[in-house]
């Protein structure tokens, strides 16, 4: 019984770390992976470098983004940080 009481603070600390740090981080990573896999042509996106543009073409691992001046830039899918508006959202509002 004494050994269990000695390990109790460590077990409690691990449980707190799991629920306060590990689990929320896993949820964020899952949401980002889902967002990156759901990309489609016409989505307005922001890259991790801060470039704003519209998805022009999608390949298995890369995305071609059309920027404001009309240039097309190729990025890895993992470089997409956020989808600001999807083409279906824009069409629904029109």
mmCIF file of N, CA and C in Angstrom:
data_model
loop_
_atom_site.group_PDB
_atom_site.id
_atom_site.type_symbol
_atom_site.label_atom_id
_atom_site.label_comp_id
_atom_site.label_asym_id
_atom_site.label_seq_id
_atom_site.Cartn_x
_atom_site.Cartn_y
_atom_site.Cartn_z
ATOM 1 N N UNK A 1 0.825 -1.191 0.000
ATOM 2 C CA UNK A 1 0.000 0.000 0.000
ATOM 3 C C UNK A 1 0.868 1.254 0.000
ATOM 4 N N UNK A 2 1.989 1.198 0.683
ATOM 5 C CA UNK A 2 2.907 2.342 0.761
ATOM 6 C C UNK A 2 3.486 2.678 -0.614
ATOM 7 N N UNK A 3 3.747 1.634 -1.440
ATOM 8 C CA UNK A 3 4.299 1.864 -2.772
ATOM 9 C C UNK A 3 3.284 2.565 -3.674
ATOM 10 N N UNK A 4 2.036 2.183 -3.559
ATOM 11 C CA UNK A 4 0.999 2.807 -4.371
ATOM 12 C C UNK A 4 0.851 4.277 -3.988
ATOM 13 N N UNK A 5 0.895 4.575 -2.719
ATOM 14 C CA UNK A 5 0.781 5.962 -2.266
ATOM 15 C C UNK A 5 1.986 6.785 -2.728
ATOM 16 N N UNK A 6 3.135 6.153 -2.843
ATOM 17 C CA UNK A 6 4.321 6.847 -3.334
ATOM 18 C C UNK A 6 4.236 7.155 -4.826
ATOM 19 N N UNK A 7 3.566 6.300 -5.584
ATOM 20 C CA UNK A 7 3.423 6.497 -7.027
ATOM 21 C C UNK A 7 2.222 7.363 -7.391
ATOM 22 N N UNK A 8 1.316 7.577 -6.471
ATOM 23 C CA UNK A 8 0.101 8.328 -6.735
ATOM 24 C C UNK A 8 0.356 9.736 -7.283
ATOM 25 N N UNK A 9 1.295 10.520 -6.748
ATOM 26 C CA UNK A 9 1.540 11.848 -7.333
ATOM 27 C C UNK A 9 2.027 11.791 -8.788
ATOM 28 N N UNK A 10 2.842 10.790 -9.122
ATOM 29 C CA UNK A 10 3.332 10.656 -10.497
ATOM 30 C C UNK A 10 2.203 10.268 -11.449
ATOM 31 N N UNK A 11 1.349 9.372 -10.990
ATOM 32 C CA UNK A 11 0.209 8.966 -11.813
ATOM 33 C C UNK A 11 -0.730 10.141 -12.027
ATOM 34 N N UNK A 12 -1.000 10.887 -10.978
ATOM 35 C CA UNK A 12 -1.864 12.053 -11.076
ATOM 36 C C UNK A 12 -1.263 13.107 -12.009
ATOM 37 N N UNK A 13 0.052 13.315 -11.934
ATOM 38 C CA UNK A 13 0.729 14.276 -12.797
ATOM 39 C C UNK A 13 0.643 13.839 -14.262
ATOM 40 N N UNK A 14 0.807 12.548 -14.537
ATOM 41 C CA UNK A 14 0.696 12.056 -15.908
ATOM 42 C C UNK A 14 -0.712 12.263 -16.458
ATOM 43 N N UNK A 15 -1.722 11.988 -15.643
ATOM 44 C CA UNK A 15 -3.110 12.165 -16.076
ATOM 45 C C UNK A 15 -3.379 13.635 -16.383
ATOM 46 N N UNK A 16 -2.887 14.542 -15.544
ATOM 47 C CA UNK A 16 -3.066 15.969 -15.792
ATOM 48 C C UNK A 16 -2.367 16.403 -17.072
ATOM 49 N N UNK A 17 -1.130 15.951 -17.288
ATOM 50 C CA UNK A 17 -0.405 16.279 -18.513
ATOM 51 C C UNK A 17 -1.159 15.772 -19.734
ATOM 52 N N UNK A 18 -1.717 14.576 -19.634
ATOM 53 C CA UNK A 18 -2.433 14.014 -20.770
ATOM 54 C C UNK A 18 -3.634 14.879 -21.135
ATOM 55 N N UNK A 19 -4.455 15.228 -20.150
ATOM 56 C CA UNK A 19 -5.668 15.973 -20.441
ATOM 57 C C UNK A 19 -5.426 17.457 -20.713
ATOM 58 N N UNK A 20 -4.352 18.028 -20.207
ATOM 59 C CA UNK A 20 -4.094 19.450 -20.411
ATOM 60 C C UNK A 20 -3.160 19.748 -21.577
ATOM 61 N N UNK A 21 -2.285 18.818 -21.930
ATOM 62 C CA UNK A 21 -1.303 19.084 -22.980
ATOM 63 C C UNK A 21 -1.388 18.134 -24.167
ATOM 64 N N UNK A 22 -1.357 16.851 -23.908
ATOM 65 C CA UNK A 22 -1.229 15.875 -24.991
ATOM 66 C C UNK A 22 -2.521 15.760 -25.796
ATOM 67 N N UNK A 23 -3.642 15.577 -25.146
ATOM 68 C CA UNK A 23 -4.911 15.370 -25.850
ATOM 69 C C UNK A 23 -5.331 16.579 -26.694
ATOM 70 N N UNK A 24 -5.259 17.814 -26.183
ATOM 71 C CA UNK A 24 -5.608 18.955 -27.036
ATOM 72 C C UNK A 24 -4.695 19.091 -28.260
ATOM 73 N N UNK A 25 -3.415 18.799 -28.096
ATOM 74 C CA UNK A 25 -2.476 18.873 -29.217
ATOM 75 C C UNK A 25 -2.829 17.835 -30.279
ATOM 76 N N UNK A 26 -3.207 16.632 -29.860
ATOM 77 C CA UNK A 26 -3.601 15.595 -30.808
ATOM 78 C C UNK A 26 -4.861 16.005 -31.568
ATOM 79 N N UNK A 27 -5.801 16.641 -30.880
ATOM 80 C CA UNK A 27 -7.023 17.109 -31.536
ATOM 81 C C UNK A 27 -6.711 18.183 -32.568
ATOM 82 N N UNK A 28 -5.808 19.124 -32.233
ATOM 83 C CA UNK A 28 -5.429 20.165 -33.193
ATOM 84 C C UNK A 28 -4.755 19.560 -34.418
ATOM 85 N N UNK A 29 -3.848 18.601 -34.205
ATOM 86 C CA UNK A 29 -3.160 17.966 -35.329
ATOM 87 C C UNK A 29 -4.139 17.220 -36.220
ATOM 88 N N UNK A 30 -5.106 16.559 -35.631
ATOM 89 C CA UNK A 30 -6.112 15.839 -36.410
ATOM 90 C C UNK A 30 -6.956 16.810 -37.239
ATOM 91 N N UNK A 31 -7.323 17.944 -36.650
ATOM 92 C CA UNK A 31 -8.120 18.934 -37.374
ATOM 93 C C UNK A 31 -7.334 19.529 -38.544
ATOM 94 N N UNK A 32 -6.040 19.790 -38.353
ATOM 95 C CA UNK A 32 -5.205 20.336 -39.428
ATOM 96 C C UNK A 32 -5.046 19.320 -40.550
ATOM 97 N N UNK A 33 -4.805 18.055 -40.202
ATOM 98 C CA UNK A 33 -4.695 17.012 -41.239
ATOM 99 C C UNK A 33 -5.995 16.889 -42.027
ATOM 100 N N UNK A 34 -7.122 16.956 -41.333
ATOM 101 C CA UNK A 34 -8.421 16.865 -42.006
ATOM 102 C C UNK A 34 -8.623 18.049 -42.950
ATOM 103 N N UNK A 35 -8.287 19.256 -42.489
ATOM 104 C CA UNK A 35 -8.428 20.457 -43.315
ATOM 105 C C UNK A 35 -7.550 20.346 -44.557
ATOM 106 N N UNK A 36 -6.316 19.874 -44.402
ATOM 107 C CA UNK A 36 -5.406 19.760 -45.533
ATOM 108 C C UNK A 36 -5.848 18.679 -46.512
ATOM 109 N N UNK A 37 -6.469 17.632 -46.024
ATOM 110 C CA UNK A 37 -6.934 16.581 -46.937
ATOM 111 C C UNK A 37 -8.234 16.973 -47.630
ATOM 112 N N UNK A 38 -9.007 17.902 -47.049
ATOM 113 C CA UNK A 38 -10.274 18.333 -47.639
ATOM 114 C C UNK A 38 -10.128 19.512 -48.600
ATOM 115 N N UNK A 39 -8.901 19.939 -48.888
ATOM 116 C CA UNK A 39 -8.703 21.061 -49.805
ATOM 117 C C UNK A 39 -9.275 20.749 -51.174
ATOM 118 N N UNK A 40 -9.867 21.765 -51.799
ATOM 119 C CA UNK A 40 -10.383 21.591 -53.150
ATOM 120 C C UNK A 40 -10.148 22.865 -53.943
ATOM 121 N N UNK A 41 -10.250 22.745 -55.243
ATOM 122 C CA UNK A 41 -10.017 23.874 -56.132
ATOM 123 C C UNK A 41 -11.006 24.993 -55.807
ATOM 124 N N UNK A 42 -10.486 26.216 -55.713
ATOM 125 C CA UNK A 42 -11.323 27.375 -55.419
ATOM 126 C C UNK A 42 -11.297 27.808 -53.966
ATOM 127 N N UNK A 43 -10.726 26.997 -53.077
ATOM 128 C CA UNK A 43 -10.624 27.377 -51.673
ATOM 129 C C UNK A 43 -9.653 28.537 -51.513
ATOM 130 N N UNK A 44 -10.015 29.505 -50.695
ATOM 131 C CA UNK A 44 -9.096 30.591 -50.354
ATOM 132 C C UNK A 44 -8.307 30.132 -49.139
ATOM 133 N N UNK A 45 -6.972 30.169 -49.258
ATOM 134 C CA UNK A 45 -6.106 29.614 -48.221
ATOM 135 C C UNK A 45 -5.045 30.620 -47.795
ATOM 136 N N UNK A 46 -4.446 30.314 -46.639
ATOM 137 C CA UNK A 46 -3.302 31.054 -46.122
ATOM 138 C C UNK A 46 -2.222 30.022 -45.824
ATOM 139 N N UNK A 47 -1.000 30.271 -46.301
ATOM 140 C CA UNK A 47 0.102 29.338 -46.058
ATOM 141 C C UNK A 47 0.774 29.669 -44.733
ATOM 142 N N UNK A 48 1.684 28.793 -44.317
ATOM 143 C CA UNK A 48 2.409 29.032 -43.071
ATOM 144 C C UNK A 48 3.348 30.231 -43.198
ATOM 145 N N UNK A 49 3.652 30.628 -44.425
ATOM 146 C CA UNK A 49 4.479 31.804 -44.670
ATOM 147 C C UNK A 49 3.682 33.096 -44.756
ATOM 148 N N UNK A 50 2.355 32.986 -44.717
ATOM 149 C CA UNK A 50 1.508 34.168 -44.735
ATOM 150 C C UNK A 50 0.975 34.538 -46.111
ATOM 151 N N UNK A 51 1.209 33.714 -47.128
ATOM 152 C CA UNK A 51 0.714 33.995 -48.473
ATOM 153 C C UNK A 51 -0.779 33.686 -48.538
ATOM 154 N N UNK A 52 -1.542 34.660 -49.025
ATOM 155 C CA UNK A 52 -2.977 34.473 -49.221
ATOM 156 C C UNK A 52 -3.213 34.220 -50.700
ATOM 157 N N UNK A 53 -4.048 33.243 -51.010
ATOM 158 C CA UNK A 53 -4.345 32.953 -52.406
ATOM 159 C C UNK A 53 -5.475 31.965 -52.534
ATOM 160 N N UNK A 54 -5.709 31.538 -53.770
ATOM 161 C CA UNK A 54 -6.786 30.609 -54.059
ATOM 162 C C UNK A 54 -6.196 29.347 -54.666
ATOM 163 N N UNK A 55 -6.707 28.207 -54.239
ATOM 164 C CA UNK A 55 -6.221 26.932 -54.749
ATOM 165 C C UNK A 55 -6.609 26.830 -56.220
ATOM 166 N N UNK A 56 -5.602 26.634 -57.075
ATOM 167 C CA UNK A 56 -5.818 26.541 -58.512
ATOM 168 C C UNK A 56 -5.785 25.091 -58.979
ATOM 169 N N UNK A 57 -4.912 24.281 -58.368
ATOM 170 C CA UNK A 57 -4.813 22.868 -58.724
ATOM 171 C C UNK A 57 -4.306 22.097 -57.514
ATOM 172 N N UNK A 58 -4.698 20.833 -57.447
ATOM 173 C CA UNK A 58 -4.296 19.990 -56.317
ATOM 174 C C UNK A 58 -3.734 18.689 -56.867
ATOM 175 N N UNK A 59 -2.587 18.306 -56.319
ATOM 176 C CA UNK A 59 -1.982 17.022 -56.630
ATOM 177 C C UNK A 59 -1.950 16.229 -55.330
ATOM 178 N N UNK A 60 -1.411 15.040 -55.369
ATOM 179 C CA UNK A 60 -1.394 14.200 -54.175
ATOM 180 C C UNK A 60 -0.673 14.860 -52.998
ATOM 181 N N UNK A 61 0.476 15.455 -53.235
ATOM 182 C CA UNK A 61 1.247 16.046 -52.152
ATOM 183 C C UNK A 61 1.455 17.538 -52.275
ATOM 184 N N UNK A 62 1.024 18.128 -53.390
ATOM 185 C CA UNK A 62 1.256 19.553 -53.613
ATOM 186 C C UNK A 62 -0.035 20.283 -53.952
ATOM 187 N N UNK A 63 0.016 21.589 -53.773
ATOM 188 C CA UNK A 63 -1.109 22.463 -54.086
ATOM 189 C C UNK A 63 -0.565 23.641 -54.875
ATOM 190 N N UNK A 64 -1.224 23.994 -55.971
ATOM 191 C CA UNK A 64 -0.856 25.177 -56.742
ATOM 192 C C UNK A 64 -1.798 26.293 -56.315
ATOM 193 N N UNK A 65 -1.204 27.398 -55.842
ATOM 194 C CA UNK A 65 -1.975 28.526 -55.333
ATOM 195 C C UNK A 65 -1.816 29.697 -56.279
ATOM 196 N N UNK A 66 -2.945 30.290 -56.650
ATOM 197 C CA UNK A 66 -2.941 31.475 -57.494
ATOM 198 C C UNK A 66 -3.004 32.687 -56.569
ATOM 199 N N UNK A 67 -1.977 33.531 -56.648
ATOM 200 C CA UNK A 67 -1.923 34.702 -55.768
ATOM 201 C C UNK A 67 -2.645 35.883 -56.419
ATOM 202 N N UNK A 68 -2.678 36.997 -55.727
ATOM 203 C CA UNK A 68 -3.416 38.167 -56.172
ATOM 204 C C UNK A 68 -2.961 38.737 -57.503
ATOM 205 N N UNK A 69 -1.678 38.639 -57.818
ATOM 206 C CA UNK A 69 -1.181 39.202 -59.078
ATOM 207 C C UNK A 69 -1.287 38.210 -60.232
ATOM 208 N N UNK A 70 -1.886 37.054 -59.995
ATOM 209 C CA UNK A 70 -2.090 36.068 -61.049
ATOM 210 C C UNK A 70 -1.004 35.020 -61.150
ATOM 211 N N UNK A 71 0.059 35.151 -60.381
ATOM 212 C CA UNK A 71 1.115 34.149 -60.447
ATOM 213 C C UNK A 71 0.666 32.874 -59.730
ATOM 214 N N UNK A 72 1.176 31.758 -60.200
ATOM 215 C CA UNK A 72 0.835 30.463 -59.618
ATOM 216 C C UNK A 72 2.067 29.912 -58.906
ATOM 217 N N UNK A 73 1.885 29.565 -57.642
ATOM 218 C CA UNK A 73 2.982 29.061 -56.817
ATOM 219 C C UNK A 73 2.629 27.669 -56.324
ATOM 220 N N UNK A 74 3.612 26.779 -56.298
ATOM 221 C CA UNK A 74 3.396 25.404 -55.859
ATOM 222 C C UNK A 74 3.913 25.237 -54.442
ATOM 223 N N UNK A 75 3.070 24.676 -53.582
ATOM 224 C CA UNK A 75 3.408 24.435 -52.181
ATOM 225 C C UNK A 75 3.082 22.991 -51.827
ATOM 226 N N UNK A 76 3.734 22.476 -50.796
ATOM 227 C CA UNK A 76 3.335 21.200 -50.221
ATOM 228 C C UNK A 76 1.998 21.387 -49.524
ATOM 229 N N UNK A 77 1.214 20.331 -49.457
ATOM 230 C CA UNK A 77 -0.064 20.422 -48.738
ATOM 231 C C UNK A 77 0.137 20.822 -47.284
ATOM 232 N N UNK A 78 1.227 20.360 -46.693
ATOM 233 C CA UNK A 78 1.480 20.655 -45.282
ATOM 234 C C UNK A 78 1.785 22.131 -45.044
ATOM 235 N N UNK A 79 2.022 22.908 -46.104
ATOM 236 C CA UNK A 79 2.300 24.333 -45.950
ATOM 237 C C UNK A 79 1.029 25.161 -45.821
ATOM 238 N N UNK A 80 -0.138 24.539 -45.988
ATOM 239 C CA UNK A 80 -1.405 25.260 -45.858
ATOM 240 C C UNK A 80 -1.759 25.336 -44.382
ATOM 241 N N UNK A 81 -1.894 26.563 -43.876
ATOM 242 C CA UNK A 81 -2.193 26.770 -42.465
ATOM 243 C C UNK A 81 -3.679 26.887 -42.209
ATOM 244 N N UNK A 82 -4.404 27.538 -43.127
ATOM 245 C CA UNK A 82 -5.801 27.843 -42.852
ATOM 246 C C UNK A 82 -6.568 27.973 -44.159
ATOM 247 N N UNK A 83 -7.819 27.578 -44.131
ATOM 248 C CA UNK A 83 -8.734 27.805 -45.250
ATOM 249 C C UNK A 83 -9.666 28.919 -44.808
ATOM 250 N N UNK A 84 -9.568 30.081 -45.472
ATOM 251 C CA UNK A 84 -10.378 31.220 -45.043
ATOM 252 C C UNK A 84 -11.777 31.170 -45.612
ATOM 253 N N UNK A 85 -11.954 30.614 -46.806
ATOM 254 C CA UNK A 85 -13.286 30.455 -47.401
ATOM 255 C C UNK A 85 -13.198 29.389 -48.469
ATOM 256 N N UNK A 86 -14.176 28.515 -48.479
ATOM 257 C CA UNK A 86 -14.190 27.483 -49.509
ATOM 258 C C UNK A 86 -15.079 27.928 -50.657
ATOM 259 N N UNK A 87 -14.930 27.287 -51.795
ATOM 260 C CA UNK A 87 -15.719 27.654 -52.961
ATOM 261 C C UNK A 87 -17.199 27.403 -52.727
ATOM 262 N N UNK A 88 -17.529 26.355 -51.948
ATOM 263 C CA UNK A 88 -18.939 26.066 -51.672
ATOM 264 C C UNK A 88 -19.533 27.136 -50.756
ATOM 265 N N UNK A 89 -18.730 27.681 -49.825
ATOM 266 C CA UNK A 89 -19.210 28.753 -48.938
ATOM 267 C C UNK A 89 -19.492 30.005 -49.738
ATOM 268 N N UNK A 90 -18.611 30.325 -50.693
ATOM 269 C CA UNK A 90 -18.786 31.507 -51.519
ATOM 270 C C UNK A 90 -20.032 31.358 -52.384
ATOM 271 N N UNK A 91 -20.251 30.161 -52.939
ATOM 272 C CA UNK A 91 -21.406 29.937 -53.782
ATOM 273 C C UNK A 91 -22.706 29.977 -52.978
ATOM 274 N N UNK A 92 -22.679 29.488 -51.732
ATOM 275 C CA UNK A 92 -23.876 29.506 -50.896
ATOM 276 C C UNK A 92 -24.317 30.922 -50.562
ATOM 277 N N UNK A 93 -23.358 31.839 -50.424
ATOM 278 C CA UNK A 93 -23.677 33.223 -50.050
ATOM 279 C C UNK A 93 -24.177 34.034 -51.241
ATOM 280 N N UNK A 94 -23.854 33.601 -52.455
ATOM 281 C CA UNK A 94 -24.238 34.360 -53.659
ATOM 282 C C UNK A 94 -25.704 34.218 -53.993
#
